[in-house]
mmCIF file of the N, C-alpha and C atoms, coordinates in Angstrom:
data_MODEL
# 
_entry.id   MODEL 
# 
loop_
_atom_site.group_PDB 
_atom_site.id 
_atom_site.type_symbol 
_atom_site.label_atom_id 
_atom_site.label_alt_id 
_atom_site.label_comp_id 
_atom_site.label_asym_id 
_atom_site.label_entity_id 
_atom_site.label_seq_id 
_atom_site.pdbx_PDB_ins_code 
_atom_site.Cartn_x 
_atom_site.Cartn_y 
_atom_site.Cartn_z 
_atom_site.occupancy 
_atom_site.B_iso_or_equiv 
_atom_site.pdbx_formal_charge 
_atom_site.auth_seq_id 
_atom_site.auth_comp_id 
_atom_site.auth_asym_id 
_atom_site.auth_atom_id 
_atom_site.pdbx_PDB_model_num 
ATOM 1   N N  . MET A 1 1  ? -18.849 -51.671 31.103 1.00 0.00 ? 1  MET A N  1 
ATOM 2   C CA . MET A 1 1  ? -19.912 -52.671 31.213 1.00 0.00 ? 1  MET A CA 1 
ATOM 3   C C  . MET A 1 1  ? -19.296 -54.053 31.422 1.00 0.00 ? 1  MET A C  1 
ATOM 4   N N  . ALA A 1 2  ? -19.843 -54.800 32.326 1.00 0.00 ? 2  ALA A N  1 
ATOM 5   C CA . ALA A 1 2  ? -19.331 -56.139 32.626 1.00 0.00 ? 2  ALA A CA 1 
ATOM 6   C C  . ALA A 1 2  ? -19.677 -57.110 31.503 1.00 0.00 ? 2  ALA A C  1 
ATOM 7   N N  . LYS A 1 3  ? -18.749 -57.994 31.251 1.00 0.00 ? 3  LYS A N  1 
ATOM 8   C CA . LYS A 1 3  ? -18.979 -59.008 30.223 1.00 0.00 ? 3  LYS A CA 1 
ATOM 9   C C  . LYS A 1 3  ? -19.939 -60.057 30.781 1.00 0.00 ? 3  LYS A C  1 
ATOM 10  N N  . SER A 1 4  ? -20.872 -60.487 29.981 1.00 0.00 ? 4  SER A N  1 
ATOM 11  C CA . SER A 1 4  ? -21.833 -61.494 30.407 1.00 0.00 ? 4  SER A CA 1 
ATOM 12  C C  . SER A 1 4  ? -21.128 -62.814 30.675 1.00 0.00 ? 4  SER A C  1 
ATOM 13  N N  . LYS A 1 5  ? -21.611 -63.523 31.667 1.00 0.00 ? 5  LYS A N  1 
ATOM 14  C CA . LYS A 1 5  ? -21.016 -64.840 31.929 1.00 0.00 ? 5  LYS A CA 1 
ATOM 15  C C  . LYS A 1 5  ? -21.719 -65.928 31.127 1.00 0.00 ? 5  LYS A C  1 
ATOM 16  N N  . TYR A 1 6  ? -22.647 -65.514 30.295 1.00 0.00 ? 6  TYR A N  1 
ATOM 17  C CA . TYR A 1 6  ? -23.367 -66.465 29.442 1.00 0.00 ? 6  TYR A CA 1 
ATOM 18  C C  . TYR A 1 6  ? -23.027 -66.217 27.982 1.00 0.00 ? 6  TYR A C  1 
ATOM 19  N N  . LYS A 1 7  ? -23.085 -67.275 27.204 1.00 0.00 ? 7  LYS A N  1 
ATOM 20  C CA . LYS A 1 7  ? -22.977 -67.111 25.764 1.00 0.00 ? 7  LYS A CA 1 
ATOM 21  C C  . LYS A 1 7  ? -24.059 -67.980 25.132 1.00 0.00 ? 7  LYS A C  1 
ATOM 22  N N  . PHE A 1 8  ? -24.275 -67.795 23.854 1.00 0.00 ? 8  PHE A N  1 
ATOM 23  C CA . PHE A 1 8  ? -25.320 -68.569 23.183 1.00 0.00 ? 8  PHE A CA 1 
ATOM 24  C C  . PHE A 1 8  ? -24.846 -69.038 21.820 1.00 0.00 ? 8  PHE A C  1 
ATOM 25  N N  . ASP A 1 9  ? -25.489 -70.080 21.363 1.00 0.00 ? 9  ASP A N  1 
ATOM 26  C CA . ASP A 1 9  ? -25.216 -70.645 20.052 1.00 0.00 ? 9  ASP A CA 1 
ATOM 27  C C  . ASP A 1 9  ? -26.523 -70.632 19.271 1.00 0.00 ? 9  ASP A C  1 
ATOM 28  N N  . SER A 1 10 ? -26.554 -69.895 18.184 1.00 0.00 ? 10 SER A N  1 
ATOM 29  C CA . SER A 1 10 ? -27.776 -69.735 17.395 1.00 0.00 ? 10 SER A CA 1 
ATOM 30  C C  . SER A 1 10 ? -28.020 -70.925 16.470 1.00 0.00 ? 10 SER A C  1 
ATOM 31  N N  . LYS A 1 11 ? -29.269 -71.368 16.417 1.00 0.00 ? 11 LYS A N  1 
ATOM 32  C CA . LYS A 1 11 ? -29.663 -72.422 15.471 1.00 0.00 ? 11 LYS A CA 1 
ATOM 33  C C  . LYS A 1 11 ? -30.622 -71.878 14.419 1.00 0.00 ? 11 LYS A C  1 
ATOM 34  N N  . ILE A 1 12 ? -30.634 -70.565 14.263 1.00 0.00 ? 12 ILE A N  1 
ATOM 35  C CA . ILE A 1 12 ? -31.549 -69.933 13.307 1.00 0.00 ? 12 ILE A CA 1 
ATOM 36  C C  . ILE A 1 12 ? -31.342 -70.497 11.906 1.00 0.00 ? 12 ILE A C  1 
ATOM 37  N N  . HIS A 1 13 ? -30.075 -70.675 11.505 1.00 0.00 ? 13 HIS A N  1 
ATOM 38  C CA . HIS A 1 13 ? -29.795 -71.168 10.145 1.00 0.00 ? 13 HIS A CA 1 
ATOM 39  C C  . HIS A 1 13 ? -30.395 -72.555 9.911  1.00 0.00 ? 13 HIS A C  1 
ATOM 40  N N  . VAL A 1 14 ? -30.464 -73.370 10.963 1.00 0.00 ? 14 VAL A N  1 
ATOM 41  C CA . VAL A 1 14 ? -31.033 -74.718 10.830 1.00 0.00 ? 14 VAL A CA 1 
ATOM 42  C C  . VAL A 1 14 ? -32.529 -74.626 10.540 1.00 0.00 ? 14 VAL A C  1 
ATOM 43  N N  . TYR A 1 15 ? -33.234 -73.812 11.325 1.00 0.00 ? 15 TYR A N  1 
ATOM 44  C CA . TYR A 1 15 ? -34.682 -73.655 11.114 1.00 0.00 ? 15 TYR A CA 1 
ATOM 45  C C  . TYR A 1 15 ? -34.969 -72.981 9.774  1.00 0.00 ? 15 TYR A C  1 
ATOM 46  N N  . ARG A 1 16 ? -34.132 -72.022 9.401  1.00 0.00 ? 16 ARG A N  1 
ATOM 47  C CA . ARG A 1 16 ? -34.315 -71.325 8.135  1.00 0.00 ? 16 ARG A CA 1 
ATOM 48  C C  . ARG A 1 16 ? -34.141 -72.285 6.965  1.00 0.00 ? 16 ARG A C  1 
ATOM 49  N N  . ALA A 1 17 ? -33.131 -73.150 7.044  1.00 0.00 ? 17 ALA A N  1 
ATOM 50  C CA . ALA A 1 17 ? -32.884 -74.128 5.977  1.00 0.00 ? 17 ALA A CA 1 
ATOM 51  C C  . ALA A 1 17 ? -34.038 -75.122 5.870  1.00 0.00 ? 17 ALA A C  1 
ATOM 52  N N  . THR A 1 18 ? -34.564 -75.534 7.024  1.00 0.00 ? 18 THR A N  1 
ATOM 53  C CA . THR A 1 18 ? -35.684 -76.476 7.042  1.00 0.00 ? 18 THR A CA 1 
ATOM 54  C C  . THR A 1 18 ? -36.895 -75.908 6.304  1.00 0.00 ? 18 THR A C  1 
ATOM 55  N N  . LYS A 1 19 ? -37.107 -74.594 6.450  1.00 0.00 ? 19 LYS A N  1 
ATOM 56  C CA . LYS A 1 19 ? -38.236 -73.940 5.777  1.00 0.00 ? 19 LYS A CA 1 
ATOM 57  C C  . LYS A 1 19 ? -37.864 -73.409 4.398  1.00 0.00 ? 19 LYS A C  1 
ATOM 58  N N  . ARG A 1 20 ? -36.623 -73.669 3.970  1.00 0.00 ? 20 ARG A N  1 
ATOM 59  C CA . ARG A 1 20 ? -36.133 -73.163 2.690  1.00 0.00 ? 20 ARG A CA 1 
ATOM 60  C C  . ARG A 1 20 ? -36.363 -71.658 2.566  1.00 0.00 ? 20 ARG A C  1 
ATOM 61  N N  . MET A 1 21 ? -36.015 -70.960 3.626  1.00 0.00 ? 21 MET A N  1 
ATOM 62  C CA . MET A 1 21 ? -36.228 -69.522 3.706  1.00 0.00 ? 21 MET A CA 1 
ATOM 63  C C  . MET A 1 21 ? -34.873 -68.815 3.589  1.00 0.00 ? 21 MET A C  1 
ATOM 64  N N  . SER A 1 22 ? -34.826 -67.758 2.804  1.00 0.00 ? 22 SER A N  1 
ATOM 65  C CA . SER A 1 22 ? -33.580 -67.003 2.683  1.00 0.00 ? 22 SER A CA 1 
ATOM 66  C C  . SER A 1 22 ? -33.393 -66.092 3.898  1.00 0.00 ? 22 SER A C  1 
ATOM 67  N N  . GLN A 1 23 ? -32.173 -65.630 4.070  1.00 0.00 ? 23 GLN A N  1 
ATOM 68  C CA . GLN A 1 23 ? -31.904 -64.675 5.156  1.00 0.00 ? 23 GLN A CA 1 
ATOM 69  C C  . GLN A 1 23 ? -32.748 -63.422 4.959  1.00 0.00 ? 23 GLN A C  1 
ATOM 70  N N  . GLN A 1 24 ? -32.888 -62.988 3.723  1.00 0.00 ? 24 GLN A N  1 
ATOM 71  C CA . GLN A 1 24 ? -33.671 -61.786 3.439  1.00 0.00 ? 24 GLN A CA 1 
ATOM 72  C C  . GLN A 1 24 ? -35.140 -61.990 3.775  1.00 0.00 ? 24 GLN A C  1 
ATOM 73  N N  . GLU A 1 25 ? -35.690 -63.154 3.445  1.00 0.00 ? 25 GLU A N  1 
ATOM 74  C CA . GLU A 1 25 ? -37.097 -63.421 3.761  1.00 0.00 ? 25 GLU A CA 1 
ATOM 75  C C  . GLU A 1 25 ? -37.334 -63.372 5.265  1.00 0.00 ? 25 GLU A C  1 
ATOM 76  N N  . LEU A 1 26 ? -36.431 -63.984 6.035  1.00 0.00 ? 26 LEU A N  1 
ATOM 77  C CA . LEU A 1 26 ? -36.569 -63.949 7.491  1.00 0.00 ? 26 LEU A CA 1 
ATOM 78  C C  . LEU A 1 26 ? -36.433 -62.521 8.003  1.00 0.00 ? 26 LEU A C  1 
ATOM 79  N N  . ALA A 1 27 ? -35.458 -61.798 7.476  1.00 0.00 ? 27 ALA A N  1 
ATOM 80  C CA . ALA A 1 27 ? -35.254 -60.401 7.881  1.00 0.00 ? 27 ALA A CA 1 
ATOM 81  C C  . ALA A 1 27 ? -36.513 -59.573 7.637  1.00 0.00 ? 27 ALA A C  1 
ATOM 82  N N  . ASP A 1 28 ? -37.130 -59.753 6.479  1.00 0.00 ? 28 ASP A N  1 
ATOM 83  C CA . ASP A 1 28 ? -38.348 -59.019 6.149  1.00 0.00 ? 28 ASP A CA 1 
ATOM 84  C C  . ASP A 1 28 ? -39.484 -59.364 7.103  1.00 0.00 ? 28 ASP A C  1 
ATOM 85  N N  . LEU A 1 29 ? -39.601 -60.646 7.459  1.00 0.00 ? 29 LEU A N  1 
ATOM 86  C CA . LEU A 1 29 ? -40.686 -61.084 8.342  1.00 0.00 ? 29 LEU A CA 1 
ATOM 87  C C  . LEU A 1 29 ? -40.565 -60.510 9.748  1.00 0.00 ? 29 LEU A C  1 
ATOM 88  N N  . VAL A 1 30 ? -39.347 -60.316 10.211 1.00 0.00 ? 30 VAL A N  1 
ATOM 89  C CA . VAL A 1 30 ? -39.174 -59.821 11.585 1.00 0.00 ? 30 VAL A CA 1 
ATOM 90  C C  . VAL A 1 30 ? -38.750 -58.354 11.650 1.00 0.00 ? 30 VAL A C  1 
ATOM 91  N N  . GLY A 1 31 ? -38.620 -57.701 10.500 1.00 0.00 ? 31 GLY A N  1 
ATOM 92  C CA . GLY A 1 31 ? -38.374 -56.266 10.479 1.00 0.00 ? 31 GLY A CA 1 
ATOM 93  C C  . GLY A 1 31 ? -36.952 -55.828 10.795 1.00 0.00 ? 31 GLY A C  1 
ATOM 94  N N  . VAL A 1 32 ? -35.971 -56.646 10.373 1.00 0.00 ? 32 VAL A N  1 
ATOM 95  C CA . VAL A 1 32 ? -34.567 -56.251 10.537 1.00 0.00 ? 32 VAL A CA 1 
ATOM 96  C C  . VAL A 1 32 ? -33.865 -56.375 9.187  1.00 0.00 ? 32 VAL A C  1 
ATOM 97  N N  . SER A 1 33 ? -32.597 -55.991 9.148  1.00 0.00 ? 33 SER A N  1 
ATOM 98  C CA . SER A 1 33 ? -31.840 -56.113 7.900  1.00 0.00 ? 33 SER A CA 1 
ATOM 99  C C  . SER A 1 33 ? -31.296 -57.538 7.746  1.00 0.00 ? 33 SER A C  1 
ATOM 100 N N  . ARG A 1 34 ? -30.954 -57.892 6.533  1.00 0.00 ? 34 ARG A N  1 
ATOM 101 C CA . ARG A 1 34 ? -30.341 -59.195 6.281  1.00 0.00 ? 34 ARG A CA 1 
ATOM 102 C C  . ARG A 1 34 ? -29.023 -59.295 7.047  1.00 0.00 ? 34 ARG A C  1 
ATOM 103 N N  . GLN A 1 35 ? -28.318 -58.167 7.153  1.00 0.00 ? 35 GLN A N  1 
ATOM 104 C CA . GLN A 1 35 ? -27.057 -58.110 7.890  1.00 0.00 ? 35 GLN A CA 1 
ATOM 105 C C  . GLN A 1 35 ? -27.253 -58.567 9.338  1.00 0.00 ? 35 GLN A C  1 
ATOM 106 N N  . THR A 1 36 ? -28.363 -58.168 9.951  1.00 0.00 ? 36 THR A N  1 
ATOM 107 C CA . THR A 1 36 ? -28.658 -58.572 11.334 1.00 0.00 ? 36 THR A CA 1 
ATOM 108 C C  . THR A 1 36 ? -28.825 -60.085 11.429 1.00 0.00 ? 36 THR A C  1 
ATOM 109 N N  . ILE A 1 37 ? -29.525 -60.672 10.465 1.00 0.00 ? 37 ILE A N  1 
ATOM 110 C CA . ILE A 1 37 ? -29.712 -62.125 10.455 1.00 0.00 ? 37 ILE A CA 1 
ATOM 111 C C  . ILE A 1 37 ? -28.366 -62.829 10.295 1.00 0.00 ? 37 ILE A C  1 
ATOM 112 N N  . ILE A 1 38 ? -27.525 -62.307 9.419  1.00 0.00 ? 38 ILE A N  1 
ATOM 113 C CA . ILE A 1 38 ? -26.183 -62.887 9.221  1.00 0.00 ? 38 ILE A CA 1 
ATOM 114 C C  . ILE A 1 38 ? -25.416 -62.873 10.539 1.00 0.00 ? 38 ILE A C  1 
ATOM 115 N N  . GLN A 1 39 ? -25.420 -61.727 11.222 1.00 0.00 ? 39 GLN A N  1 
ATOM 116 C CA . GLN A 1 39 ? -24.695 -61.602 12.486 1.00 0.00 ? 39 GLN A CA 1 
ATOM 117 C C  . GLN A 1 39 ? -25.262 -62.536 13.554 1.00 0.00 ? 39 GLN A C  1 
ATOM 118 N N  . LEU A 1 40 ? -26.573 -62.678 13.585 1.00 0.00 ? 40 LEU A N  1 
ATOM 119 C CA . LEU A 1 40 ? -27.208 -63.603 14.529 1.00 0.00 ? 40 LEU A CA 1 
ATOM 120 C C  . LEU A 1 40 ? -26.767 -65.033 14.268 1.00 0.00 ? 40 LEU A C  1 
ATOM 121 N N  . GLU A 1 41 ? -26.759 -65.420 13.000 1.00 0.00 ? 41 GLU A N  1 
ATOM 122 C CA . GLU A 1 41 ? -26.398 -66.789 12.640 1.00 0.00 ? 41 GLU A CA 1 
ATOM 123 C C  . GLU A 1 41 ? -24.931 -67.083 12.934 1.00 0.00 ? 41 GLU A C  1 
ATOM 124 N N  . ARG A 1 42 ? -24.105 -66.058 12.972 1.00 0.00 ? 42 ARG A N  1 
ATOM 125 C CA . ARG A 1 42 ? -22.678 -66.229 13.284 1.00 0.00 ? 42 ARG A CA 1 
ATOM 126 C C  . ARG A 1 42 ? -22.391 -66.018 14.771 1.00 0.00 ? 42 ARG A C  1 
ATOM 127 N N  . ASN A 1 43 ? -23.452 -65.850 15.570 1.00 0.00 ? 43 ASN A N  1 
ATOM 128 C CA . ASN A 1 43 ? -23.317 -65.615 17.017 1.00 0.00 ? 43 ASN A CA 1 
ATOM 129 C C  . ASN A 1 43 ? -22.520 -64.355 17.335 1.00 0.00 ? 43 ASN A C  1 
ATOM 130 N N  . ARG A 1 44 ? -22.642 -63.347 16.482 1.00 0.00 ? 44 ARG A N  1 
ATOM 131 C CA . ARG A 1 44 ? -21.905 -62.099 16.695 1.00 0.00 ? 44 ARG A CA 1 
ATOM 132 C C  . ARG A 1 44 ? -22.820 -60.974 17.141 1.00 0.00 ? 44 ARG A C  1 
ATOM 133 N N  . TYR A 1 45 ? -24.091 -61.270 17.313 1.00 0.00 ? 45 TYR A N  1 
ATOM 134 C CA . TYR A 1 45 ? -25.052 -60.235 17.683 1.00 0.00 ? 45 TYR A CA 1 
ATOM 135 C C  . TYR A 1 45 ? -25.989 -60.814 18.725 1.00 0.00 ? 45 TYR A C  1 
ATOM 136 N N  . ASN A 1 46 ? -26.150 -60.086 19.811 1.00 0.00 ? 46 ASN A N  1 
ATOM 137 C CA . ASN A 1 46 ? -27.040 -60.509 20.885 1.00 0.00 ? 46 ASN A CA 1 
ATOM 138 C C  . ASN A 1 46 ? -28.412 -59.873 20.641 1.00 0.00 ? 46 ASN A C  1 
ATOM 139 N N  . PRO A 1 47 ? -29.413 -60.663 20.262 1.00 0.00 ? 47 PRO A N  1 
ATOM 140 C CA . PRO A 1 47 ? -30.712 -60.083 19.909 1.00 0.00 ? 47 PRO A CA 1 
ATOM 141 C C  . PRO A 1 47 ? -31.472 -59.597 21.134 1.00 0.00 ? 47 PRO A C  1 
ATOM 142 N N  . SER A 1 48 ? -32.335 -58.625 20.912 1.00 0.00 ? 48 SER A N  1 
ATOM 143 C CA . SER A 1 48 ? -33.254 -58.214 21.970 1.00 0.00 ? 48 SER A CA 1 
ATOM 144 C C  . SER A 1 48 ? -34.240 -59.355 22.218 1.00 0.00 ? 48 SER A C  1 
ATOM 145 N N  . MET A 1 49 ? -34.880 -59.317 23.354 1.00 0.00 ? 49 MET A N  1 
ATOM 146 C CA . MET A 1 49 ? -35.898 -60.325 23.657 1.00 0.00 ? 49 MET A CA 1 
ATOM 147 C C  . MET A 1 49 ? -36.998 -60.301 22.596 1.00 0.00 ? 49 MET A C  1 
ATOM 148 N N  . LEU A 1 50 ? -37.384 -59.099 22.177 1.00 0.00 ? 50 LEU A N  1 
ATOM 149 C CA . LEU A 1 50 ? -38.460 -58.993 21.186 1.00 0.00 ? 50 LEU A CA 1 
ATOM 150 C C  . LEU A 1 50 ? -38.056 -59.586 19.840 1.00 0.00 ? 50 LEU A C  1 
ATOM 151 N N  . LEU A 1 51 ? -36.817 -59.363 19.434 1.00 0.00 ? 51 LEU A N  1 
ATOM 152 C CA . LEU A 1 51 ? -36.358 -59.936 18.165 1.00 0.00 ? 51 LEU A CA 1 
ATOM 153 C C  . LEU A 1 51 ? -36.270 -61.453 18.265 1.00 0.00 ? 51 LEU A C  1 
ATOM 154 N N  . ALA A 1 52 ? -35.710 -61.951 19.366 1.00 0.00 ? 52 ALA A N  1 
ATOM 155 C CA . ALA A 1 52 ? -35.623 -63.408 19.559 1.00 0.00 ? 52 ALA A CA 1 
ATOM 156 C C  . ALA A 1 52 ? -37.016 -64.025 19.546 1.00 0.00 ? 52 ALA A C  1 
ATOM 157 N N  . TYR A 1 53 ? -37.964 -63.368 20.213 1.00 0.00 ? 53 TYR A N  1 
ATOM 158 C CA . TYR A 1 53 ? -39.346 -63.854 20.259 1.00 0.00 ? 53 TYR A CA 1 
ATOM 159 C C  . TYR A 1 53 ? -39.967 -63.839 18.862 1.00 0.00 ? 53 TYR A C  1 
ATOM 160 N N  . SER A 1 54 ? -39.743 -62.761 18.123 1.00 0.00 ? 54 SER A N  1 
ATOM 161 C CA . SER A 1 54 ? -40.297 -62.648 16.761 1.00 0.00 ? 54 SER A CA 1 
ATOM 162 C C  . SER A 1 54 ? -39.780 -63.756 15.852 1.00 0.00 ? 54 SER A C  1 
ATOM 163 N N  . ILE A 1 55 ? -38.490 -64.042 15.941 1.00 0.00 ? 55 ILE A N  1 
ATOM 164 C CA . ILE A 1 55 ? -37.910 -65.106 15.111 1.00 0.00 ? 55 ILE A CA 1 
ATOM 165 C C  . ILE A 1 55 ? -38.469 -66.461 15.531 1.00 0.00 ? 55 ILE A C  1 
ATOM 166 N N  . ALA A 1 56 ? -38.585 -66.684 16.836 1.00 0.00 ? 56 ALA A N  1 
ATOM 167 C CA . ALA A 1 56 ? -39.158 -67.946 17.333 1.00 0.00 ? 56 ALA A CA 1 
ATOM 168 C C  . ALA A 1 56 ? -40.580 -68.132 16.817 1.00 0.00 ? 56 ALA A C  1 
ATOM 169 N N  . LYS A 1 57 ? -41.368 -67.046 16.794 1.00 0.00 ? 57 LYS A N  1 
ATOM 170 C CA . LYS A 1 57 ? -42.753 -67.126 16.302 1.00 0.00 ? 57 LYS A CA 1 
ATOM 171 C C  . LYS A 1 57 ? -42.807 -67.513 14.829 1.00 0.00 ? 57 LYS A C  1 
ATOM 172 N N  . VAL A 1 58 ? -41.866 -66.995 14.026 1.00 0.00 ? 58 VAL A N  1 
ATOM 173 C CA . VAL A 1 58 ? -41.824 -67.321 12.592 1.00 0.00 ? 58 VAL A CA 1 
ATOM 174 C C  . VAL A 1 58 ? -41.695 -68.829 12.401 1.00 0.00 ? 58 VAL A C  1 
ATOM 175 N N  . PHE A 1 59 ? -40.860 -69.466 13.238 1.00 0.00 ? 59 PHE A N  1 
ATOM 176 C CA . PHE A 1 59 ? -40.610 -70.898 13.099 1.00 0.00 ? 59 PHE A CA 1 
ATOM 177 C C  . PHE A 1 59 ? -41.490 -71.751 14.014 1.00 0.00 ? 59 PHE A C  1 
ATOM 178 N N  . ASN A 1 60 ? -42.363 -71.084 14.779 1.00 0.00 ? 60 ASN A N  1 
ATOM 179 C CA . ASN A 1 60 ? -43.276 -71.785 15.690 1.00 0.00 ? 60 ASN A CA 1 
ATOM 180 C C  . ASN A 1 60 ? -42.508 -72.656 16.698 1.00 0.00 ? 60 ASN A C  1 
ATOM 181 N N  . VAL A 1 61 ? -41.452 -72.064 17.269 1.00 0.00 ? 61 VAL A N  1 
ATOM 182 C CA . VAL A 1 61 ? -40.634 -72.743 18.274 1.00 0.00 ? 61 VAL A CA 1 
ATOM 183 C C  . VAL A 1 61 ? -40.425 -71.783 19.448 1.00 0.00 ? 61 VAL A C  1 
ATOM 184 N N  . THR A 1 62 ? -39.769 -72.257 20.494 1.00 0.00 ? 62 THR A N  1 
ATOM 185 C CA . THR A 1 62 ? -39.463 -71.389 21.629 1.00 0.00 ? 62 THR A CA 1 
ATOM 186 C C  . THR A 1 62 ? -38.098 -70.722 21.423 1.00 0.00 ? 62 THR A C  1 
ATOM 187 N N  . ILE A 1 63 ? -37.833 -69.690 22.196 1.00 0.00 ? 63 ILE A N  1 
ATOM 188 C CA . ILE A 1 63 ? -36.522 -69.036 22.148 1.00 0.00 ? 63 ILE A CA 1 
ATOM 189 C C  . ILE A 1 63 ? -35.434 -70.049 22.504 1.00 0.00 ? 63 ILE A C  1 
ATOM 190 N N  . GLU A 1 64 ? -35.729 -70.935 23.459 1.00 0.00 ? 64 GLU A N  1 
ATOM 191 C CA . GLU A 1 64 ? -34.751 -71.956 23.864 1.00 0.00 ? 64 GLU A CA 1 
ATOM 192 C C  . GLU A 1 64 ? -34.456 -72.944 22.731 1.00 0.00 ? 64 GLU A C  1 
ATOM 193 N N  . ASP A 1 65 ? -35.432 -73.159 21.838 1.00 0.00 ? 65 ASP A N  1 
ATOM 194 C CA . ASP A 1 65 ? -35.194 -74.013 20.668 1.00 0.00 ? 65 ASP A CA 1 
ATOM 195 C C  . ASP A 1 65 ? -34.217 -73.341 19.696 1.00 0.00 ? 65 ASP A C  1 
ATOM 196 N N  . LEU A 1 66 ? -34.331 -72.018 19.593 1.00 0.00 ? 66 LEU A N  1 
ATOM 197 C CA . LEU A 1 66 ? -33.514 -71.257 18.641 1.00 0.00 ? 66 LEU A CA 1 
ATOM 198 C C  . LEU A 1 66 ? -32.087 -71.033 19.104 1.00 0.00 ? 66 LEU A C  1 
ATOM 199 N N  . PHE A 1 67 ? -31.909 -70.930 20.410 1.00 0.00 ? 67 PHE A N  1 
ATOM 200 C CA . PHE A 1 67 ? -30.593 -70.608 20.967 1.00 0.00 ? 67 PHE A CA 1 
ATOM 201 C C  . PHE A 1 67 ? -30.232 -71.586 22.066 1.00 0.00 ? 67 PHE A C  1 
ATOM 202 N N  . ASP A 1 68 ? -29.007 -72.091 22.019 1.00 0.00 ? 68 ASP A N  1 
ATOM 203 C CA . ASP A 1 68 ? -28.460 -72.879 23.135 1.00 0.00 ? 68 ASP A CA 1 
ATOM 204 C C  . ASP A 1 68 ? -27.706 -71.903 24.031 1.00 0.00 ? 68 ASP A C  1 
ATOM 205 N N  . PHE A 1 69 ? -28.104 -71.803 25.280 1.00 0.00 ? 69 PHE A N  1 
ATOM 206 C CA . PHE A 1 69 ? -27.436 -70.917 26.223 1.00 0.00 ? 69 PHE A CA 1 
ATOM 207 C C  . PHE A 1 69 ? -26.488 -71.708 27.091 1.00 0.00 ? 69 PHE A C  1 
ATOM 208 N N  . MET A 1 70 ? -25.318 -71.135 27.378 1.00 0.00 ? 70 MET A N  1 
ATOM 209 C CA . MET A 1 70 ? -24.363 -71.828 28.243 1.00 0.00 ? 70 MET A CA 1 
ATOM 210 C C  . MET A 1 70 ? -23.588 -70.805 29.069 1.00 0.00 ? 70 MET A C  1 
ATOM 211 N N  . GLU A 1 71 ? -23.106 -71.256 30.214 1.00 0.00 ? 71 GLU A N  1 
ATOM 212 C CA . GLU A 1 71 ? -22.273 -70.404 31.050 1.00 0.00 ? 71 GLU A CA 1 
ATOM 213 C C  . GLU A 1 71 ? -20.832 -70.523 30.595 1.00 0.00 ? 71 GLU A C  1 
ATOM 214 N N  . GLU A 1 72 ? -20.109 -69.391 30.627 1.00 0.00 ? 72 GLU A N  1 
ATOM 215 C CA . GLU A 1 72 ? -18.690 -69.416 30.236 1.00 0.00 ? 72 GLU A CA 1 
ATOM 216 C C  . GLU A 1 72 ? -17.824 -69.755 31.425 1.00 0.00 ? 72 GLU A C  1 
# 
């Protein structure tokens, strides 16, 4: 599989802190494990469109607000 020429920087932890929400609370709201949220916040996991959308809905922001996308 070819490596993507794009990378992203997650800002989930910023929005989560603003709402004083734990990783577990966010995980429960979007139906994933806390481990998944940890990996997302460390930019080690590429979320599905549906997961990214679900997290954006929790914080009432767009996917682009949650993630900075850049070309490598």
